[in-house]
Amino acid sequence: MNKQSKREIFVNTSFDETRIGIMEDSRLSELFWERRSAGNIVGNIYKAIVENVLPGISSAFVNIGMEKNAYIYISDVLGGHKDPIERLLKKDQTVMVQVTKDAIGTKGMKITMDISLPGRYLVFTPYQEFVGVSKNIENYEEKRRLTEIIRRLAAEHDMGSKGCIVRTEAEGATEQELSREIKYLIRLWESIFKKFETCQAPQLLHKDMDLTLQVARDILSDDVSIYMIDNKDEYLNVVDFVSKISPDLKDRVRLYEGKTPIFKAFNIEKDIDELRKTKVSLPNGGSIIIQEAESLCAIDVNTGRFTGSKSQEETVTQTNIEAAYETARQLRLRNIGGIIVIDFIDMRRASNRHRVVDALSDAVKRDRAKIRILPITRLGLVEMTRERKRESTCSLLSEECPECHGSGMVLSSESMRIKIQREIYNLTLGRPGGNLRIMVHPMLMESLKKKQELMEKSVHRSLKILADPQLVWEDYRIVLE
């Protein structure tokens, strides 16, 4: 995707939730979701109590005041890097921690003791000494200018062993803007630390800002043409916030006052409805199939009806390249993280396999999550990892199906027919005579009626097959008359 493409941000708020859609080139590319009932705690800082230290897995469980304990791995514990975790943490010890990942599935929240406070231009790291500039700023002169400014400011504020990283958004920022932000972040850290020293544990020390303000801080920039919000109070909050941190972008924040709901007006609701589908069509007629599991996501690429006008190898390569771009978009849109395996269609030439991996690498450049892509195998498989901080959109929107118990499959109508016949035979011991009523799901009734003659021959009885809308697919009742 062209890095200069314009982005648009649309915010839909209600009493129960806030949804934010980010459009790139008029297509929905990313969704943020915050529900009042769940509450977003990523970025929050707590005074916590160590509950259990587990040397066997170099981890500890920590009480931050939630129903479920959070867990911390040794690499996120401050102290000697070579020391075992039982030397660094003790049961009932109080520690300051920050949530880095929400609870996902059966896993609790992940936390770190290496606190970081993000601003618009800077990330302040009180337990790191490094002072530098984001590697995503590629212009050498700009990088040197920002490096000189941040080192001067660090010395001026006597940061000592504290650190600071200049974010990509700081490109073009003035020394005055950076100075104002570093002062604010240092004051914020001092107030958090003071509260930590005086309050009882477990206790919330600092809550990260609301979703609309986080998006204004992290995403609203020169390449965003509009930030439109459908709630007046949220709009005024964002305008006030943007006026302080980036006044030149204030005019891009707009209030939506149309009668049609904002997500419907900009065709976002339609895209959200598609998110639970496993099959995603590609423009050329091919498709990708997305299947999520708790710790892994498998994506399969199919050519479908696309035959192309050139050789089969070129047709396959074109489909794979299209699939690479759509896969990157779907991973962001569905917020899929962890291990991802993509089964591209087999290509004979190594050069074409490299073209597909290059396309995938290019496609994920706009993704703010950390991504690692491994080389494509001879079978056309690509393994990649994507940083996961919150549960996927599909997990948020859905729950286990009570009929298939999460498998996505129910017994076929033929399997149900044979099962019912077997039970009738066991009930009647195969003796002929008498009538039977069978109550089944309405859709199954249609299928069974087509095979009624065969069923009656099998059980040597007359059958009345009736529909009961109260029954689920695999449920049925047999009544002897």
Tab-separated table of C-alpha atoms in Angstrom:
chain	number	residue	atom	x	y	z
A	1	MET	CA	0.000	0.000	0.000
A	2	ASN	CA	1.181	3.503	-0.801
A	3	LYS	CA	2.413	5.070	2.428
A	4	GLN	CA	1.013	8.444	1.365
A	5	SER	CA	-2.561	7.151	1.017
A	6	LYS	CA	-5.031	9.212	3.025
A	7	ARG	CA	-6.739	7.722	6.036
A	8	GLU	CA	-10.113	8.521	7.591
A	9	ILE	CA	-11.229	7.753	11.139
A	10	PHE	CA	-14.887	7.274	12.119
A	11	VAL	CA	-16.106	6.904	15.717
A	12	ASN	CA	-19.419	5.362	16.768
A	13	THR	CA	-20.313	5.626	20.461
A	14	SER	CA	-23.198	4.297	22.502
A	15	PHE	CA	-23.950	3.736	26.182
A	16	ASP	CA	-22.438	0.239	26.025
A	17	GLU	CA	-19.486	0.515	23.656
A	18	THR	CA	-17.226	2.655	21.501
A	19	ARG	CA	-16.221	1.479	18.018
A	20	ILE	CA	-13.602	3.155	15.851
A	21	GLY	CA	-13.103	2.295	12.182
A	22	ILE	CA	-10.017	3.334	10.229
A	23	MET	CA	-10.403	3.594	6.455
A	24	GLU	CA	-7.437	3.450	4.076
A	25	ASP	CA	-8.100	4.144	0.392
A	26	SER	CA	-11.858	4.021	1.174
A	27	ARG	CA	-11.633	0.472	2.585
A	28	LEU	CA	-11.984	-0.481	6.238
A	29	SER	CA	-8.529	-1.570	7.408
A	30	GLU	CA	-8.645	-1.524	11.210
A	31	LEU	CA	-11.198	-1.642	14.020
A	32	PHE	CA	-10.907	-0.626	17.670
A	33	TRP	CA	-13.516	-1.764	20.146
A	34	GLU	CA	-14.093	-0.841	23.788
A	35	ARG	CA	-16.994	-2.172	25.844
A	36	ARG	CA	-18.020	-0.545	29.105
A	37	SER	CA	-18.716	-3.949	30.698
A	38	ALA	CA	-15.238	-5.311	29.904
A	39	GLY	CA	-13.144	-2.173	30.307
A	40	ASN	CA	-9.795	-1.787	28.593
A	41	ILE	CA	-6.878	-2.173	31.000
A	42	VAL	CA	-3.897	-2.418	28.601
A	43	GLY	CA	-1.510	0.401	29.549
A	44	ASN	CA	-2.878	0.739	33.097
A	45	ILE	CA	-0.325	0.857	35.945
A	46	TYR	CA	-0.973	-0.863	39.303
A	47	LYS	CA	0.555	-1.309	42.714
A	48	ALA	CA	0.320	-5.110	42.956
A	49	ILE	CA	1.082	-8.001	45.288
A	50	VAL	CA	3.070	-11.078	44.237
A	51	GLU	CA	0.863	-14.133	44.932
A	52	ASN	CA	2.940	-17.065	43.614
A	53	VAL	CA	6.463	-17.412	42.220
A	54	LEU	CA	6.896	-20.390	39.871
A	55	PRO	CA	10.633	-21.096	39.297
A	56	GLY	CA	9.833	-24.038	36.975
A	57	ILE	CA	8.406	-21.732	34.293
A	58	SER	CA	10.320	-18.562	35.325
A	59	SER	CA	7.036	-16.726	35.947
A	60	ALA	CA	4.949	-15.320	38.770
A	61	PHE	CA	1.262	-14.635	39.366
A	62	VAL	CA	0.462	-11.172	40.642
A	63	ASN	CA	-2.698	-9.729	42.206
A	64	ILE	CA	-3.576	-6.389	40.589
A	65	GLY	CA	-7.045	-6.253	42.154
A	66	MET	CA	-8.889	-8.125	39.384
A	67	GLU	CA	-10.865	-11.364	39.585
A	68	LYS	CA	-8.067	-13.214	37.770
A	69	ASN	CA	-4.377	-12.803	38.665
A	70	ALA	CA	-2.020	-11.354	36.065
A	71	TYR	CA	1.191	-13.156	35.114
A	72	ILE	CA	4.723	-11.867	34.612
A	73	TYR	CA	7.584	-13.632	32.853
A	74	ILE	CA	11.188	-13.261	34.065
A	75	SER	CA	12.176	-11.068	31.074
A	76	ASP	CA	9.660	-8.451	32.305
A	77	VAL	CA	11.003	-8.389	35.886
A	78	LEU	CA	13.423	-5.612	36.846
A	79	GLY	CA	16.709	-6.714	38.396
A	80	GLY	CA	19.720	-8.902	37.562
A	81	HIS	CA	19.234	-10.462	34.105
A	82	LYS	CA	21.036	-13.666	35.101
A	83	ASP	CA	19.244	-14.132	38.423
A	84	PRO	CA	16.452	-16.736	38.684
A	85	ILE	CA	12.951	-15.355	39.255
A	86	GLU	CA	12.781	-16.596	42.880
A	87	ARG	CA	15.634	-14.207	43.746
A	88	LEU	CA	13.953	-11.252	42.066
A	89	LEU	CA	10.407	-11.717	43.374
A	90	LYS	CA	9.078	-13.014	46.702
A	91	LYS	CA	5.552	-13.943	47.783
A	92	ASP	CA	3.619	-10.936	49.255
A	93	GLN	CA	6.133	-8.454	47.781
A	94	THR	CA	4.561	-5.216	46.453
A	95	VAL	CA	5.586	-4.195	42.935
A	96	MET	CA	4.639	-1.591	40.350
A	97	VAL	CA	3.416	-3.220	37.126
A	98	GLN	CA	1.867	-2.216	33.813
A	99	VAL	CA	-0.574	-4.330	31.774
A	100	THR	CA	0.853	-5.152	28.330
A	101	LYS	CA	-1.730	-7.711	27.146
A	102	ASP	CA	-5.375	-8.211	28.011
A	103	ALA	CA	-6.690	-11.587	29.208
A	104	ILE	CA	-7.116	-13.746	26.090
A	105	GLY	CA	-8.974	-17.060	26.234
A	106	THR	CA	-7.791	-18.991	29.275
A	107	LYS	CA	-4.683	-16.832	29.726
A	108	GLY	CA	-4.653	-14.045	32.315
A	109	MET	CA	-3.384	-10.512	31.726
A	110	LYS	CA	0.319	-10.148	30.920
A	111	ILE	CA	2.220	-7.490	32.873
A	112	THR	CA	5.669	-5.936	33.015
A	113	MET	CA	7.675	-4.027	35.621
A	114	ASP	CA	9.397	-2.079	32.821
A	115	ILE	CA	6.945	0.857	32.813
A	116	SER	CA	6.506	3.064	29.720
A	117	LEU	CA	4.437	6.253	29.423
A	118	PRO	CA	3.504	7.125	25.823
A	119	GLY	CA	2.865	10.680	24.671
A	120	ARG	CA	2.171	11.884	21.147
A	121	TYR	CA	5.827	12.353	20.227
A	122	LEU	CA	7.718	10.515	22.966
A	123	VAL	CA	7.656	7.366	25.071
A	124	PHE	CA	9.107	7.943	28.545
A	125	THR	CA	10.771	4.842	30.087
A	126	PRO	CA	11.688	5.493	33.759
A	127	TYR	CA	13.557	2.176	34.170
A	128	GLN	CA	15.556	2.307	30.904
A	129	GLU	CA	18.616	4.468	30.290
A	130	PHE	CA	18.350	4.471	26.474
A	131	VAL	CA	17.632	7.843	24.831
A	132	GLY	CA	17.068	7.618	21.084
A	133	VAL	CA	14.873	7.913	17.998
A	134	SER	CA	12.475	5.407	16.401
A	135	LYS	CA	14.098	3.345	13.633
A	136	ASN	CA	10.977	4.023	11.494
A	137	ILE	CA	12.200	7.596	10.911
A	138	GLU	CA	14.326	6.947	7.827
A	139	ASN	CA	15.395	10.487	6.836
A	140	TYR	CA	18.986	10.793	8.088
A	141	GLU	CA	18.943	14.583	8.612
A	142	GLU	CA	15.637	14.456	10.530
A	143	LYS	CA	16.877	11.566	12.653
A	144	ARG	CA	20.050	13.500	13.531
A	145	ARG	CA	18.048	16.661	14.363
A	146	LEU	CA	15.685	14.753	16.682
A	147	THR	CA	18.588	12.863	18.312
A	148	GLU	CA	20.336	16.133	19.143
A	149	ILE	CA	17.119	17.652	20.558
A	150	ILE	CA	16.208	14.667	22.740
A	151	ARG	CA	19.731	14.319	24.155
A	152	ARG	CA	19.773	18.033	24.968
A	153	LEU	CA	16.354	17.791	26.657
A	154	ALA	CA	17.394	14.667	28.612
A	155	ALA	CA	20.430	16.519	29.985
A	156	GLU	CA	18.385	19.662	30.676
A	157	HIS	CA	15.829	17.687	32.745
A	158	ASP	CA	18.534	15.688	34.504
A	159	MET	CA	16.926	12.376	33.551
A	160	GLY	CA	19.905	10.363	34.865
A	161	SER	CA	19.089	6.652	34.501
A	162	LYS	CA	15.696	7.290	32.879
A	163	GLY	CA	15.122	6.838	29.166
A	164	CYS	CA	13.097	8.309	26.329
A	165	ILE	CA	12.298	7.220	22.767
A	166	VAL	CA	11.189	9.636	20.055
A	167	ARG	CA	8.165	8.164	18.211
A	168	THR	CA	7.641	8.171	14.426
A	169	GLU	CA	4.907	10.823	14.883
A	170	ALA	CA	7.622	13.301	16.036
A	171	GLU	CA	8.925	13.718	12.474
A	172	GLY	CA	8.824	17.495	11.896
A	173	ALA	CA	8.011	18.329	15.551
A	174	THR	CA	9.658	21.424	17.053
A	175	GLU	CA	11.987	21.457	20.069
A	176	GLN	CA	9.317	23.401	21.962
A	177	GLU	CA	6.704	20.662	21.351
A	178	LEU	CA	9.113	17.916	22.457
A	179	SER	CA	10.164	19.904	25.529
A	180	ARG	CA	6.551	20.487	26.557
A	181	GLU	CA	5.776	16.775	26.241
A	182	ILE	CA	8.830	15.530	28.131
A	183	LYS	CA	7.974	17.878	31.026
A	184	TYR	CA	4.415	16.526	31.092
A	185	LEU	CA	5.568	12.863	31.054
A	186	ILE	CA	8.145	13.452	33.836
A	187	ARG	CA	5.464	15.142	36.010
A	188	LEU	CA	3.071	12.264	35.290
A	189	TRP	CA	5.716	9.706	36.318
A	190	GLU	CA	6.481	11.602	39.544
A	191	SER	CA	2.776	11.611	40.519
A	192	ILE	CA	2.463	7.857	39.769
A	193	PHE	CA	5.560	7.049	41.835
A	194	LYS	CA	4.379	9.199	44.742
A	195	LYS	CA	1.018	7.394	44.755
A	196	PHE	CA	2.838	4.022	44.650
A	197	GLU	CA	4.787	4.923	47.813
A	198	THR	CA	1.728	5.969	49.804
A	199	CYS	CA	-1.237	3.769	48.750
A	200	GLN	CA	-2.282	0.235	49.748
A	201	ALA	CA	-1.913	-2.667	47.302
A	202	PRO	CA	-3.563	-3.799	45.079
A	203	GLN	CA	-4.394	-0.368	43.678
A	204	LEU	CA	-4.762	1.324	40.285
A	205	LEU	CA	-2.080	4.021	40.018
A	206	HIS	CA	-2.665	5.283	36.479
A	207	LYS	CA	-5.403	4.596	33.920
A	208	ASP	CA	-4.560	4.915	30.242
A	209	MET	CA	-6.758	7.377	28.379
A	210	ASP	CA	-10.087	6.494	26.726
A	211	LEU	CA	-10.065	4.847	23.314
A	212	THR	CA	-11.022	7.997	21.375
A	213	LEU	CA	-8.119	9.917	22.963
A	214	GLN	CA	-5.670	7.027	22.453
A	215	VAL	CA	-6.500	7.003	18.722
A	216	ALA	CA	-6.104	10.807	18.606
A	217	ARG	CA	-2.709	10.460	20.312
A	218	ASP	CA	-1.378	7.479	18.348
A	219	ILE	CA	-2.983	7.640	14.892
A	220	LEU	CA	-4.246	11.166	14.131
A	221	SER	CA	-1.510	12.674	11.958
A	222	ASP	CA	-0.964	14.535	8.666
A	223	ASP	CA	-2.015	11.522	6.587
A	224	VAL	CA	-5.440	11.421	8.309
A	225	SER	CA	-7.890	13.621	6.392
A	226	ILE	CA	-10.773	13.436	8.897
A	227	TYR	CA	-11.543	12.204	12.423
A	228	MET	CA	-15.355	12.131	12.612
A	229	ILE	CA	-17.212	11.419	15.893
A	230	ASP	CA	-20.972	10.908	16.340
A	231	ASN	CA	-21.112	11.944	20.018
A	232	LYS	CA	-20.880	15.628	21.020
A	233	ASP	CA	-19.250	15.053	24.425
A	234	GLU	CA	-16.596	12.743	22.940
A	235	TYR	CA	-16.071	15.239	20.103
A	236	LEU	CA	-15.456	18.106	22.541
A	237	ASN	CA	-13.034	15.938	24.585
A	238	VAL	CA	-11.033	15.034	21.482
A	239	VAL	CA	-10.987	18.648	20.205
A	240	ASP	CA	-9.717	19.835	23.600
A	241	PHE	CA	-7.052	17.093	23.672
A	242	VAL	CA	-5.880	17.672	20.072
A	243	SER	CA	-5.764	21.463	20.677
A	244	LYS	CA	-3.166	20.820	23.375
A	245	ILE	CA	-1.031	18.144	21.714
A	246	SER	CA	-1.280	19.042	18.016
A	247	PRO	CA	-3.240	22.265	17.350
A	248	ASP	CA	-2.613	22.110	13.579
A	249	LEU	CA	-4.756	18.949	13.366
A	250	LYS	CA	-7.714	20.344	15.350
A	251	ASP	CA	-9.715	21.227	12.202
A	252	ARG	CA	-9.674	17.582	11.081
A	253	VAL	CA	-11.784	16.548	14.067
A	254	ARG	CA	-15.464	16.825	13.047
A	255	LEU	CA	-18.821	16.125	14.670
A	256	TYR	CA	-21.124	13.817	12.683
A	257	GLU	CA	-24.693	15.092	12.797
A	258	GLY	CA	-26.361	12.972	10.092
A	259	LYS	CA	-29.547	11.004	10.799
A	260	THR	CA	-28.205	7.746	9.313
A	261	PRO	CA	-25.956	5.972	11.862
A	262	ILE	CA	-22.330	6.866	11.097
A	263	PHE	CA	-21.129	3.284	10.482
A	264	LYS	CA	-24.045	2.644	8.125
A	265	ALA	CA	-23.506	5.949	6.297
A	266	PHE	CA	-19.866	5.090	5.534
A	267	ASN	CA	-20.493	1.360	4.803
A	268	ILE	CA	-18.541	0.193	7.872
A	269	GLU	CA	-21.416	-1.796	9.410
A	270	LYS	CA	-21.559	-3.987	6.309
A	271	ASP	CA	-17.834	-4.815	6.627
A	272	ILE	CA	-18.241	-5.642	10.342
A	273	ASP	CA	-21.026	-8.114	9.482
A	274	GLU	CA	-18.571	-9.902	7.149
A	275	LEU	CA	-15.940	-10.387	9.866
A	276	ARG	CA	-17.338	-13.682	11.163
A	277	LYS	CA	-17.249	-15.284	7.716
A	278	THR	CA	-14.384	-17.715	7.172
A	279	LYS	CA	-14.271	-17.148	3.391
A	280	VAL	CA	-13.066	-13.825	1.968
A	281	SER	CA	-13.310	-13.272	-1.802
A	282	LEU	CA	-10.425	-11.757	-3.766
A	283	PRO	CA	-11.045	-9.276	-6.625
A	284	ASN	CA	-9.858	-11.742	-9.308
A	285	GLY	CA	-12.219	-14.541	-8.261
A	286	GLY	CA	-9.884	-16.381	-5.876
A	287	SER	CA	-10.467	-16.526	-2.124
A	288	ILE	CA	-8.837	-17.009	1.274
A	289	ILE	CA	-10.252	-19.179	4.065
A	290	ILE	CA	-9.480	-17.947	7.608
A	291	GLN	CA	-9.730	-20.401	10.495
A	292	GLU	CA	-8.882	-19.120	13.982
A	293	ALA	CA	-7.889	-21.319	16.915
A	294	GLU	CA	-6.831	-20.126	20.384
A	295	SER	CA	-3.082	-20.099	19.700
A	296	LEU	CA	-2.844	-20.385	15.903
A	297	CYS	CA	-4.605	-19.094	12.803
A	298	ALA	CA	-4.531	-21.024	9.499
A	299	ILE	CA	-5.195	-19.211	6.206
A	300	ASP	CA	-5.738	-21.157	2.978
A	301	VAL	CA	-5.515	-19.558	-0.496
A	302	ASN	CA	-7.657	-20.821	-3.400
A	303	THR	CA	-7.709	-19.764	-7.088
A	304	GLY	CA	-11.477	-20.211	-7.381
A	305	ARG	CA	-12.744	-19.329	-10.851
A	306	PHE	CA	-9.703	-17.178	-11.748
A	307	THR	CA	-7.806	-18.768	-14.655
A	308	GLY	CA	-5.878	-15.753	-15.913
A	309	SER	CA	-4.736	-15.073	-19.476
A	310	LYS	CA	-1.142	-16.259	-19.081
A	311	SER	CA	0.530	-19.423	-17.810
A	312	GLN	CA	-0.728	-21.356	-14.785
A	313	GLU	CA	2.389	-20.304	-12.831
A	314	GLU	CA	1.652	-16.613	-13.478
A	315	THR	CA	-2.050	-17.071	-12.601
A	316	VAL	CA	-1.141	-18.752	-9.315
A	317	THR	CA	1.451	-16.078	-8.487
A	318	GLN	CA	-1.050	-13.240	-9.162
A	319	THR	CA	-3.629	-14.920	-6.905
A	320	ASN	CA	-1.034	-15.411	-4.146
A	321	ILE	CA	0.053	-11.749	-4.321
A	322	GLU	CA	-3.582	-10.598	-4.078
A	323	ALA	CA	-4.082	-13.023	-1.178
A	324	ALA	CA	-0.989	-11.624	0.607
A	325	TYR	CA	-2.431	-8.074	0.579
A	326	GLU	CA	-5.905	-9.224	1.642
A	327	THR	CA	-4.449	-11.435	4.395
A	328	ALA	CA	-2.515	-8.477	5.860
A	329	ARG	CA	-5.717	-6.402	5.814
A	330	GLN	CA	-7.803	-9.148	7.446
A	331	LEU	CA	-5.214	-9.727	10.211
A	332	ARG	CA	-5.462	-6.057	11.189
A	333	LEU	CA	-9.224	-5.886	10.744
A	334	ARG	CA	-9.903	-9.049	12.774
A	335	ASN	CA	-7.051	-8.266	15.215
A	336	ILE	CA	-5.646	-11.781	14.818
A	337	GLY	CA	-2.411	-12.377	16.737
A	338	GLY	CA	-0.057	-15.176	17.728
A	339	ILE	CA	1.175	-17.738	15.203
A	340	ILE	CA	-0.278	-17.487	11.682
A	341	VAL	CA	0.305	-20.072	8.938
A	342	ILE	CA	-0.617	-19.117	5.356
A	343	ASP	CA	-0.979	-21.919	2.795
A	344	PHE	CA	-0.303	-20.187	-0.514
A	345	ILE	CA	-0.920	-22.087	-3.763
A	346	ASP	CA	2.215	-23.997	-4.846
A	347	MET	CA	4.591	-22.121	-7.171
A	348	ARG	CA	7.395	-23.845	-9.053
A	349	ARG	CA	9.773	-20.899	-9.360
A	350	ALA	CA	11.714	-19.635	-6.354
A	351	SER	CA	11.570	-16.098	-7.824
A	352	ASN	CA	7.755	-16.169	-7.675
A	353	ARG	CA	7.812	-17.439	-4.095
A	354	HIS	CA	10.056	-14.472	-3.222
A	355	ARG	CA	7.625	-12.092	-4.993
A	356	VAL	CA	4.777	-13.337	-2.790
A	357	VAL	CA	6.780	-12.959	0.457
A	358	ASP	CA	7.866	-9.456	-0.651
A	359	ALA	CA	4.191	-8.581	-1.283
A	360	LEU	CA	3.262	-9.816	2.194
A	361	SER	CA	6.133	-7.818	3.764
A	362	ASP	CA	4.973	-4.697	1.906
A	363	ALA	CA	1.335	-5.301	2.892
A	364	VAL	CA	2.070	-5.398	6.644
A	365	LYS	CA	4.036	-2.115	6.699
A	366	ARG	CA	1.000	-0.107	7.848
A	367	ASP	CA	0.328	-2.549	10.706
A	368	ARG	CA	1.419	-1.092	14.056
A	369	ALA	CA	1.678	-4.553	15.657
A	370	LYS	CA	5.096	-6.238	15.687
A	371	ILE	CA	5.262	-8.803	12.889
A	372	ARG	CA	7.855	-11.422	11.969
A	373	ILE	CA	7.643	-13.295	8.643
A	374	LEU	CA	9.634	-16.469	7.945
A	375	PRO	CA	10.689	-17.512	4.399
A	376	ILE	CA	8.174	-19.412	2.278
A	377	THR	CA	8.646	-23.196	2.161
A	378	ARG	CA	8.676	-25.409	-0.951
A	379	LEU	CA	5.075	-26.359	-0.137
A	380	GLY	CA	4.016	-22.708	-0.278
A	381	LEU	CA	3.599	-22.288	3.490
A	382	VAL	CA	4.486	-19.013	5.215
A	383	GLU	CA	4.783	-18.886	8.999
A	384	MET	CA	4.503	-15.521	10.686
A	385	THR	CA	3.838	-14.076	14.128
A	386	ARG	CA	1.791	-10.999	14.940
A	387	GLU	CA	1.875	-9.278	18.317
A	388	ARG	CA	-1.323	-9.823	20.256
A	389	LYS	CA	-2.390	-7.298	22.934
A	390	ARG	CA	-6.142	-7.868	22.980
A	391	GLU	CA	-8.534	-10.637	22.023
A	392	SER	CA	-9.425	-10.910	18.344
A	393	THR	CA	-12.521	-9.153	16.999
A	394	CYS	CA	-14.138	-12.528	16.254
A	395	SER	CA	-13.648	-13.645	19.894
A	396	LEU	CA	-15.140	-10.347	21.093
A	397	LEU	CA	-18.189	-10.631	18.831
A	398	SER	CA	-18.977	-14.314	19.248
A	399	GLU	CA	-19.114	-17.214	21.690
A	400	GLU	CA	-19.121	-20.985	21.421
A	401	CYS	CA	-22.096	-22.341	19.466
A	402	PRO	CA	-24.362	-24.328	21.825
A	403	GLU	CA	-25.189	-26.788	19.027
A	404	CYS	CA	-21.723	-27.608	17.670
A	405	HIS	CA	-19.807	-26.733	20.906
A	406	GLY	CA	-17.300	-24.625	19.021
A	407	SER	CA	-16.361	-27.223	16.388
A	408	GLY	CA	-18.299	-25.485	13.612
A	409	MET	CA	-19.784	-28.858	12.639
A	410	VAL	CA	-22.995	-30.792	13.418
A	411	LEU	CA	-23.952	-34.321	12.406
A	412	SER	CA	-25.047	-34.551	8.757
A	413	SER	CA	-28.706	-35.287	7.958
A	414	GLU	CA	-27.654	-38.761	6.768
A	415	SER	CA	-25.823	-39.434	10.049
A	416	MET	CA	-28.908	-38.270	11.966
A	417	ARG	CA	-31.152	-40.581	9.904
A	418	ILE	CA	-28.979	-43.613	10.661
A	419	LYS	CA	-28.735	-42.659	14.352
A	420	ILE	CA	-32.538	-42.373	14.671
A	421	GLN	CA	-33.051	-45.692	12.851
A	422	ARG	CA	-30.572	-47.409	15.169
A	423	GLU	CA	-32.361	-46.083	18.258
A	424	ILE	CA	-35.791	-47.181	16.916
A	425	TYR	CA	-34.393	-50.654	16.230
A	426	ASN	CA	-32.999	-50.863	19.799
A	427	LEU	CA	-36.333	-49.657	21.265
A	428	THR	CA	-38.482	-52.151	19.305
A	429	LEU	CA	-35.885	-54.964	19.284
A	430	GLY	CA	-36.495	-55.095	15.530
A	431	ARG	CA	-40.103	-56.330	15.930
A	432	PRO	CA	-42.505	-55.130	13.228
A	433	GLY	CA	-45.931	-53.542	13.748
A	434	GLY	CA	-47.204	-50.363	15.368
A	435	ASN	CA	-46.680	-46.681	14.501
A	436	LEU	CA	-43.962	-44.280	15.567
A	437	ARG	CA	-43.847	-40.499	15.797
A	438	ILE	CA	-40.466	-38.818	15.342
A	439	MET	CA	-40.099	-35.149	16.360
A	440	VAL	CA	-37.071	-33.416	14.792
A	441	HIS	CA	-35.670	-29.996	13.863
A	442	PRO	CA	-37.778	-28.456	10.992
A	443	MET	CA	-34.874	-28.503	8.493
A	444	LEU	CA	-34.046	-32.122	9.331
A	445	MET	CA	-37.689	-33.095	8.826
A	446	GLU	CA	-37.485	-32.124	5.140
A	447	SER	CA	-34.429	-34.310	4.660
A	448	LEU	CA	-35.882	-37.312	6.550
A	449	LYS	CA	-39.173	-37.195	4.635
A	450	LYS	CA	-37.267	-37.794	1.409
A	451	LYS	CA	-35.916	-41.036	2.921
A	452	GLN	CA	-39.104	-42.013	4.822
A	453	GLU	CA	-39.796	-45.102	2.709
A	454	LEU	CA	-36.273	-46.423	3.260
A	455	MET	CA	-36.517	-45.744	7.024
A	456	GLU	CA	-39.847	-47.589	7.299
A	457	LYS	CA	-38.369	-50.626	5.536
A	458	SER	CA	-35.383	-50.599	7.924
A	459	VAL	CA	-37.434	-50.489	11.144
A	460	HIS	CA	-40.505	-52.453	9.881
A	461	ARG	CA	-42.853	-49.739	11.178
A	462	SER	CA	-44.953	-46.838	9.877
A	463	LEU	CA	-43.384	-43.460	10.696
A	464	LYS	CA	-44.870	-40.004	11.226
A	465	ILE	CA	-42.078	-37.410	10.882
A	466	LEU	CA	-43.019	-34.083	12.463
A	467	ALA	CA	-41.197	-30.758	12.963
A	468	ASP	CA	-40.592	-29.238	16.403
A	469	PRO	CA	-39.074	-25.718	16.250
A	470	GLN	CA	-38.038	-26.044	19.928
A	471	LEU	CA	-35.532	-28.802	19.110
A	472	VAL	CA	-31.918	-28.125	18.130
A	473	TRP	CA	-30.432	-29.951	15.114
A	474	GLU	CA	-29.067	-33.016	16.935
A	475	ASP	CA	-32.059	-33.367	19.289
A	476	TYR	CA	-35.058	-35.593	18.524
A	477	ARG	CA	-37.918	-37.429	20.260
A	478	ILE	CA	-39.302	-40.872	19.412
A	479	VAL	CA	-42.880	-41.665	20.569
A	480	LEU	CA	-44.294	-45.222	20.353
A	481	GLU	CA	-48.006	-45.238	19.469
